[in-house]
């Protein structure tokens, strides 16, 4: 197995009149690097909404000395973005040592919410993702794992600073991890570094810098029993989940982006506690939605194939689990279901667009993005009701065999449905994929729940 060592060295100073992490040096040692390109990184992502950070001093060396390189486009490794490769201009001897410094994003004029995977600073620290900060080793085989050690050097930060990564077992005092990971595993990570505050209990971690305009500890306390209930429900007692708060300098804020076992959630620095007062319920809902993604998962290599399940089953569980666990009333749950199924899906102008068509337009018209959520949720609820009615068990049987790092395939779902509900079940699934609007019973979500 190839070896990859990464050392992250954040620097402290002024950035846009804030005292914070204002740059980060990334150093990597990788061997043996036979592939061309040796490294890769995303370029234009999510319709240009999320850039790789500005950098300087990309240096490459090997046992011989300086290793000249060229950067040029490569076939994409993800539907949502283009990729570039770093091509050494001669054969490398021994480990390649890469070094570069990246800088927090300066937001463009009029910038508003978009995916939160970018490298962004705020007073006291910054957060970001592996995908948009690390140039990672390229492999022809995306399933190839590397023996990885990642560590932080926090010597340049004020005393008491911390660094938290979403991945792996902690070591060296909790500021790094080691394990065998693919390029994608390392890309799909989130981290925060700086002078941070934290709520950490039973595997649930919430991290923030300045105090947000809401009682984050109180909210975390409310979510903790739901997290415990979910771990129990999905039979995954060792699950961990981390949330990184991000302070946006604009309003409205309130976006979120997720990676396995973590998400970044944004709030506006301009909001007062009064502004936020009506949003607490919404914020908690987003938190639970992202946390619930840990379990129901389907491969979505061709975007659209698994979105209906990843989002729809997550919507189903994050709405129903708080109700089943006694944390949300029937009335509140009915209200949420009405919004998710009726407003966001059945009244959506794209409600009849097939699953595979939606990704083609969803960054031009954001309304289309809601369709797989409501469509998948309704289909899951109908399927669950049918299984129960026919005494055929529950979809939990297949859901709990998988997780966000071990998603089921579309074929596995089809096989499961065929085995349980036969040809009729399979046809119902195909109709959902094609975008047909189903009929459903009013008591689909339970006798106390109303869908008006
Ligand atoms: Zn989601």
mmCIF file of N, CA, C and O and ligand atoms in Angstrom, residues 289-290 293 311 373, ligand 1:
data_model
loop_
_atom_site.group_PDB
_atom_site.id
_atom_site.type_symbol
_atom_site.label_atom_id
_atom_site.label_comp_id
_atom_site.label_asym_id
_atom_site.label_seq_id
_atom_site.Cartn_x
_atom_site.Cartn_y
_atom_site.Cartn_z
ATOM 1 N N UNK A 289 -31.260 16.527 10.062
ATOM 2 C CA UNK A 289 -31.184 15.993 8.701
ATOM 3 C C UNK A 289 -29.738 15.565 8.394
ATOM 4 O O UNK A 289 -29.502 14.435 7.962
ATOM 5 N N UNK A 290 -28.798 16.459 8.615
ATOM 6 C CA UNK A 290 -27.397 16.161 8.272
ATOM 7 C C UNK A 290 -26.857 15.007 9.112
ATOM 8 O O UNK A 290 -26.122 14.156 8.626
ATOM 9 N N UNK A 293 -27.993 11.596 7.837
ATOM 10 C CA UNK A 293 -27.290 11.109 6.643
ATOM 11 C C UNK A 293 -26.255 10.032 6.960
ATOM 12 O O UNK A 293 -25.834 9.295 6.070
ATOM 13 N N UNK A 311 -31.306 11.488 0.052
ATOM 14 C CA UNK A 311 -32.054 12.621 0.599
ATOM 15 C C UNK A 311 -33.454 12.216 1.063
ATOM 16 O O UNK A 311 -33.900 12.657 2.114
ATOM 17 N N UNK A 373 -35.863 15.044 -2.713
ATOM 18 C CA UNK A 373 -36.090 14.947 -1.265
ATOM 19 C C UNK A 373 -37.526 14.485 -0.993
ATOM 20 O O UNK A 373 -37.759 13.485 -0.333
HETATM 21 ZN ZN1 LIG B 1 -29.261 15.982 2.771
#
